[in-house]
Amino acid sequence: MNNDLKINIKGNSLPNIPWEDRPSDCKSVIWRSQKNPIIPRDLIPSSNSIFNSAVIPYKGKFAGVFRADNTAREMKIHRGFSDDGFLWEIDNDPIEFICDDTEISKFVYGYDPRVVKLDDKYYVTWCNGYHGPTIGVGYTMDFEHFYQLENAFLPFNRNGVLFPRKINNKYAMLSRPSDNGHTPFGDIFYSESPDMIHWGYHRHVMAPLLISWQSTKVGAGPIPIETNKGWLLIYHGVLTSCNGFVYSMGAAILDLEKPWKILYRTKPYLMSPQKIYECIGDTPNVVFPCSALTDSDTGRIAIYYGAADTVTGLAYTSIDELFEFIKDNSL
Amino acid sequence: MNNDLKINIKGNSLPNIPWEDRPSDCKSVIWRSQKNPIIPRDLIPSSNSIFNSAVIPYKGKFAGVFRADNTAREMKIHRGFSDDGFLWEIDNDPIEFICDDTEISKFVYGYDPRVVKLDDKYYVTWCNGYHGPTIGVGYTMDFEHFYQLENAFLPFNRNGVLFPRKINNKYAMLSRPSDNGHTPFGDIFYSESPDMIHWGYHRHVMAPLLISWQSTKVGAGPIPIETNKGWLLIYHGVLTSCNGFVYSMGAAILDLEKPWKILYRTKPYLMSPQKIYECIGDTPNVVFPCSALTDSDTGRIAIYYGAADTVTGLAYTSIDELFEFIKDNSL
Amino acid sequence: MNNDLKINIKGNSLPNIPWEDRPSDCKSVIWRSQKNPIIPRDLIPSSNSIFNSAVIPYKGKFAGVFRADNTAREMKIHRGFSDDGFLWEIDNDPIEFICDDTEISKFVYGYDPRVVKLDDKYYVTWCNGYHGPTIGVGYTMDFEHFYQLENAFLPFNRNGVLFPRKINNKYAMLSRPSDNGHTPFGDIFYSESPDMIHWGYHRHVMAPLLISWQSTKVGAGPIPIETNKGWLLIYHGVLTSCNGFVYSMGAAILDLEKPWKILYRTKPYLMSPQKIYECIGDTPNVVFPCSALTDSDTGRIAIYYGAADTVTGLAYTSIDELFEFIKDNSL
Amino acid sequence: MNNDLKINIKGNSLPNIPWEDRPSDCKSVIWRSQKNPIIPRDLIPSSNSIFNSAVIPYKGKFAGVFRADNTAREMKIHRGFSDDGFLWEIDNDPIEFICDDTEISKFVYGYDPRVVKLDDKYYVTWCNGYHGPTIGVGYTMDFEHFYQLENAFLPFNRNGVLFPRKINNKYAMLSRPSDNGHTPFGDIFYSESPDMIHWGYHRHVMAPLLISWQSTKVGAGPIPIETNKGWLLIYHGVLTSCNGFVYSMGAAILDLEKPWKILYRTKPYLMSPQKIYECIGDTPNVVFPCSALTDSDTGRIAIYYGAADTVTGLAYTSIDELFEFIKDNSL
Amino acid sequence: MNNDLKINIKGNSLPNIPWEDRPSDCKSVIWRSQKNPIIPRDLIPSSNSIFNSAVIPYKGKFAGVFRADNTAREMKIHRGFSDDGFLWEIDNDPIEFICDDTEISKFVYGYDPRVVKLDDKYYVTWCNGYHGPTIGVGYTMDFEHFYQLENAFLPFNRNGVLFPRKINNKYAMLSRPSDNGHTPFGDIFYSESPDMIHWGYHRHVMAPLLISWQSTKVGAGPIPIETNKGWLLIYHGVLTSCNGFVYSMGAAILDLEKPWKILYRTKPYLMSPQKIYECIGDTPNVVFPCSALTDSDTGRIAIYYGAADTVTGLAYTSIDELFEFIKDNSL
Amino acid sequence: MNNDLKINIKGNSLPNIPWEDRPSDCKSVIWRSQKNPIIPRDLIPSSNSIFNSAVIPYKGKFAGVFRADNTAREMKIHRGFSDDGFLWEIDNDPIEFICDDTEISKFVYGYDPRVVKLDDKYYVTWCNGYHGPTIGVGYTMDFEHFYQLENAFLPFNRNGVLFPRKINNKYAMLSRPSDNGHTPFGDIFYSESPDMIHWGYHRHVMAPLLISWQSTKVGAGPIPIETNKGWLLIYHGVLTSCNGFVYSMGAAILDLEKPWKILYRTKPYLMSPQKIYECIGDTPNVVFPCSALTDSDTGRIAIYYGAADTVTGLAYTSIDELFEFIKDNSL
């Protein structure tokens, strides 16, 4: 890797990326939207909360898949659209995936979705309840019809996140094996697939770190962002405090061809729950990034994150500053 | 049961029921008082918190039994009176029950009381510390002298709630067997007694439900409300989130003669902790109903509930709407 | 209580009580049968194990109710007969209780039965699976037809043991409230009933003791034996070792009219698992008494106990020696 | 499936299958070798214990892969040969797998191996320590050189068992997802692979059953045995007793083309730990089958099983009797 | 002890003690600063939070040692100075202790410091990560150079608090033995040392109390304050609520010469988390006193306490009132 | 350290050391006595079990301190004498330590004693119940009168073992900090004292090792044996199996002047529970060494160890072979 080159995002330009400049009194590398929470818990009639959701540019505007827990506290995935990335229209009813095999189609719950454009399809992955949590996989070509594929892994697994292109000619996914409850441990692994159905070549990527904001478990967040310096992985880490958990956000740079090799990884967190909508809600003290929009022209990055498992927030950074921060504060 | 008949409450009219109309922007079947919390944590000098309490019409006004934890964090039951149901005068000292048998009279703690008029007595039940939590039973005829009876059950039990009339010629009580700690499980059972001393004919009523707001435990709330369609049981359910518990409120309709048979039971919650006084306090994220006033003329229902184990809130609904909601959203 | 009087058993003479004299080299107050285990695990074709069972004199011979776990490891109660108390014929099929109410009749499991003659009936109590373990109650008059009554208590409860006569004009039962698993705690309580259906007047009898063989939990064993000095209660106590539990046997003398008052209670155990059939089996290190035969003429006592949750053993003592031991070694 | 046809094993004849006739006093469908334990814990100088191992016919005699924990209590896989299936010569040093990728080749531990002939290779699967237990896969063609392939699954997984032929044109494996400790839960799943590297099409096969010998977890044992009636799966199930676990052996018949469909499954166990070498050892009360030899001519089956995680035992049955038993005692 | 004498603090006058009079509407014995939190979580660029810290008069102004967790969530001790006790300048980098022995000098973490003037040195104690939490000891003479001494105790220990003078000619320390996690138990013990290196003569001081604000664990807070009536010990106690812990503040009076003898101990708490900055933060519901300034002339006491493990608060009382309260509300 | 020199024990000759030659068919470095268990569980009338005990040469014969749990399962220390080290006479009553300070003299329990001659005194250390387990210290000069000193450490601690001479002019002790239950973790630490009262200079010696016989906890066994090559420390290690714990014996060589530095440490165990009296008893699968006799002339070592927390065994080795084994099998 040529360290002399300036970092740049290998993606499309996105001139309409949602954006607010950093407030003058803010010194941190990531800053929150003044409009937070941009999606309130009751945006749609059926919802108890809307959070841990993912958006993507679509036809010059934006589309997204949203975790909306209803007032029965069932965890469902809903579709939504937005002109500007701030104001969202979300369907009141969850997505119904089309699937031939009834054995897997009637999944018990679906939550924490991610979405990525790969070839000509928009792939969606989520935590899917099939005899325990595992990684559900589906796709849509038009955000009208969604097709469900096979679950990627055996239970118990969460936070399955696809890479936005094939690596070594194969589909690639990060995930976090866990257990059948609210797992108090968790490492990130890498797996490959020739066909989006069968997965193998599992490699260990990242473990929690003692005495840190990421001491209990870690899990991939948004789709990794390709740069000329490596894959930018924004992820969450969890600390067990004297009275519960704290979910924060960090980042790492992964090797482009061997993404299980970590080039840099932030020792400090990028953002921790400090705003009242992050500290209070159905799950206190949670900042949980699931999606990022990027503009390759300006290097701007807009991160959508769940706050307190209740609402959705938006935060900003730019690739130069973030990369600088990651490098300078790497473990 | 004749489904053609309109539902109505089989009780007295209560023209002075505390009431506020539903705010125009509110769409939920239950709405909160604008004066919440109607009882602050420090209403009386000795108290750390006042919550999970029960009120009843009394001599044209209102009387009540209140859980007031003092600043030693001892759990005690206090007496209170109110002219309007909003402003309460609560004794600074706890009730001293009159009891001949010293073996049971010196109970270690008393909390989460309910009160019901049955025949000519006002019966009080509460969680009573006798070698573990069990159901204490007492009565008063004048809210001056309170007499303690035998504990209804063996430990470990909580949330003992009497029916407001005999069923099949016997007293009837709901309760939630538990264990000796902060039990992470709990079903509602029904029991009968010929004499308010000996209890038997135990029947299972309701269990928690996986993947729901009531997935960890359930417990009866206010005294069941008799209607021509069945007993209206407002109850609490608990969900284990990724970072602690969430206590919400739901409702069911029980068969009039066999109250262990559930006719309807809400799949969504009726109300979950969303206001700051429900989300923050000695026990975060708790909405815990213990009492309801009803007016048979108008069908109005005013629900008193503990918030965050710290203060007392008030919420409203009407029997028509609530019944409709329960039926339409039943499991 | 007149301490001058010699202790004697208030019961019938039982000249054919199973008996073996104490071996000359044995010094302990209780000694084992040389024929142990008197009932092997596979006495009947269907059984995985036969243990924690109860016998009673019947028509000049003996009858009994036996816990026989089948090879599916379902816990069932079987009937058996014996001429001499040593050799038993046990039905290969479990008892089918006659019960009108299907709500309680299809119990999930039945184990650890006791049997007592009360008035003209042989009452059987057992641990009964009804939404958790509770105390099943039934009776037979002829060991042909067994009738099931209401469960005595709400779950969770185990080791329900009836007294052999009414006390203060009411039926009386000891039991051990517990939780929904293999409870690592447990005290003995006393309850009364006017009709064998409704139970109340619950009193605490006995708790575990720190740093002792009975430090984890205690539970009543055989039907209490009435003497002129009080009720002789043989019970089990459990210690948590550095590697699992140890179930031993002890005894107490309870007040005749207020059986929740302990007059004496053994500080040492009477018998602990030391023989290989007590140390090895489906549950290692278990001695669990469930029944005792007594002969009022000689003061002989023959104790049937489960060993390692696998087989049934027999041990002997005499009332004089045992009472002396209990008094001299009381807490 | 034509139920009229007699069951027969679809495999080779094995006239030299180890065999002892059923003792005349034995009535159970499976009977133990009189020579048990056929492999003692200290057969080789380095070993603390030899158990949970797998054998296969090889060049007219027998070869095997053995779990031999050394006296450091490291879990290793050793190679062994036998002329008769009773007397084994096991290498004192563990197998060194040949593997190009150092990332996975230095596995922390390898235990509970199975071996199967598939095409022209002898595939070995085992529990492999790669950031947690997962399923290691390797093969040999000559029992001289062993080659390691990719781990089949992400952690945490144990008891990976290959089918002896492709199903629906793909390799097929059973496994038991678990967690990072001595998992107290566990279901059996089915997965497919086109290339023995990438796995998908995961299907749930079997869960534990409440109130049974298989109430805590279940895991596949020997390579499934193909018959004209379905796949015969011998498996282990675990019960949590009042004082530890009990590992027993059961069996099921799986659909030939959809092996995740259970046709029959034994309600009783086939064999539970009852012999002293099964009840006592490094892990008390364990019977753990890992391998079976079959003779299609006679229908004889010889099952190798680990006893108490310490020694290796041998037990026998015949396909007719076993199938009859499974059918007659199915859930 | 002569109870006739008025209580007075045996210390220096501190005319510039930070102070605000009690608000007229406040009735409690301790009242909060209107400026709370006086130290925000981000006072210094590196910090995530600043709390559980200790201050001391120094050269007519104030110096302090502060727990500042950085944004990596490493727990470090920083130095700070203040002119008035309200506004603090805290070093952005942690203190580097000078220590010859590398075995103990590279401690993994340092948190919850206390500071006391003893002879001519300012001793600092803290929770120090040396193969588990233990009590680190160091000193400074000038708040420039800090020297690390031996750890006082073996792990696992927290909340080591020195007395401000020798007792019986030896240094004296309170501490709370614990375990290697977020210990859910904890008593206060007393120990002595002739040389600040070797410690012995361990005495039990105080245990938690059932059914109280201090039911789970207790730990010493500020340096004990010497009075003519005994040592005033302000401490924290923890209650386990239905949804997490609550850390409150209480006080006790210890015997002057035998400080392990408790003369008085508050049954109610002095202060519990009720303000939003105490209820919300990295650890909800925490009030944790670590330091107190006193003025012997006026009897004023200013208590610095950590709030929600996030910020630092200040509260006031006076010795007369506090002593009166403690006496009148003693257990 | 001169590795050329042959190892020899720096101690007295002990020509009457108990001894049996290694059986010809035994290949392990340590071999058991043919007379095992040399002390049965019921050697004295009061005892339930006698184990984890320590002996020492005394006046040409042998004396010892024995853990004898009585039939109340209280843990007590008894005195004993033997002419030959095989046959012991143990007092039926426990030692009564003379102690002026009633605060510490009435200890709740005393177990797992060690004894060492240091200067002119025989020091005894044991696990002492003072508000949790800690290290009791006492001494005798004549095995008639035993004097109790201060507890060495704060709770929670077990397995305190003194060195047989001062190191760096101070008394030295190994111990294993733990928690208040049957701790499932534990490292060995070293501490120093100038006066046998105050202890400090704590150093970490040894932690458990993953995937080994010593993976859960480790604790010092007999008094370290001084040799010209270092201190020979025989210790126990614990593994958590799939069904309980296994306690085995290992050894290490510690640096003579800095005993917290490990020169060698056995990767394999020296001896694990394999005999029936080690596998079965009150605590299955325990080999627990507490004492060793040595003869400097022959290099013989006789190790006394508790078996299954029930009886006492004896095993032999010689210093040359053992040292060779430790060196050749070191981690």
CSV table of C-alpha atoms in Angstrom, one decimal, chain F residues 1 7-11 116-118 161-174 188 190-192 205-206 220-235 250-266 270 292 294 301 319 322-323 326-327 330:
chain,number,residue,atom,x,y,z
F,1,MET,CA,22.1,-21.6,38.8
F,7,ILE,CA,19.8,-31.7,42.3
F,8,ASN,CA,19.6,-32.2,46.1
F,9,ILE,CA,17.2,-31.3,48.8
F,10,LYS,CA,18.3,-28.8,51.3
F,11,GLY,CA,16.9,-30.3,54.4
F,116,VAL,CA,6.1,-26.0,58.6
F,117,LYS,CA,9.1,-25.7,61.0
F,118,LEU,CA,10.4,-22.2,60.9
F,161,VAL,CA,1.5,-21.9,52.3
F,162,LEU,CA,4.6,-20.6,54.2
F,163,PHE,CA,8.1,-21.1,52.9
F,164,PRO,CA,10.3,-23.0,55.3
F,165,ARG,CA,12.8,-20.2,55.8
F,166,LYS,CA,12.9,-16.5,55.5
F,167,ILE,CA,13.6,-15.1,52.1
F,168,ASN,CA,15.3,-11.7,51.8
F,169,ASN,CA,15.1,-11.6,55.5
F,170,LYS,CA,11.3,-11.9,55.6
F,171,TYR,CA,8.7,-14.5,56.1
F,172,ALA,CA,7.2,-15.6,52.8
F,173,MET,CA,3.9,-17.1,51.9
F,174,LEU,CA,2.1,-18.3,48.8
F,188,ILE,CA,-1.0,-18.2,43.1
F,190,TYR,CA,3.6,-14.5,46.8
F,191,SER,CA,3.7,-12.2,49.8
F,192,GLU,CA,6.3,-11.2,52.4
F,205,VAL,CA,3.4,-16.3,40.7
F,206,MET,CA,1.3,-18.4,38.5
F,220,ALA,CA,0.0,-24.2,46.3
F,221,GLY,CA,0.1,-27.7,48.0
F,222,PRO,CA,2.9,-28.7,50.4
F,223,ILE,CA,5.5,-26.4,51.9
F,224,PRO,CA,7.9,-25.6,49.1
F,225,ILE,CA,10.9,-27.9,49.2
F,226,GLU,CA,14.3,-26.2,49.0
F,227,THR,CA,16.8,-27.6,46.6
F,228,ASN,CA,20.0,-26.3,45.1
F,229,LYS,CA,18.0,-25.8,41.9
F,230,GLY,CA,15.2,-23.8,43.3
F,231,TRP,CA,12.1,-24.3,45.3
F,232,LEU,CA,10.2,-27.4,44.4
F,233,LEU,CA,6.5,-26.4,44.5
F,234,ILE,CA,4.0,-29.2,44.3
F,235,TYR,CA,0.6,-27.7,43.6
F,250,GLY,CA,1.5,-30.8,39.3
F,251,ALA,CA,4.9,-29.2,40.2
F,252,ALA,CA,7.0,-26.2,39.5
F,253,ILE,CA,10.5,-25.0,40.3
F,254,LEU,CA,10.6,-21.5,41.6
F,255,ASP,CA,13.6,-19.2,41.8
F,256,LEU,CA,15.3,-19.4,45.2
F,257,GLU,CA,15.6,-15.7,45.9
F,258,LYS,CA,12.6,-14.5,43.8
F,259,PRO,CA,10.2,-17.3,44.3
F,260,TRP,CA,7.6,-15.5,42.1
F,261,LYS,CA,9.8,-16.3,39.1
F,262,ILE,CA,9.0,-19.7,37.7
F,263,LEU,CA,11.9,-21.6,36.3
F,264,TYR,CA,10.0,-24.7,35.3
F,265,ARG,CA,6.4,-25.8,35.4
F,266,THR,CA,4.9,-29.1,34.4
F,270,LEU,CA,1.9,-35.5,37.9
F,292,ALA,CA,5.4,-33.7,51.7
F,294,THR,CA,11.6,-35.5,52.3
F,301,ILE,CA,9.7,-37.6,48.8
F,319,ILE,CA,13.9,-35.6,43.8
F,322,LEU,CA,10.8,-35.6,39.7
F,323,PHE,CA,13.2,-32.7,38.8
F,326,ILE,CA,9.6,-31.2,35.5
F,327,LYS,CA,12.5,-30.0,33.4
F,330,SER,CA,8.1,-27.8,31.3
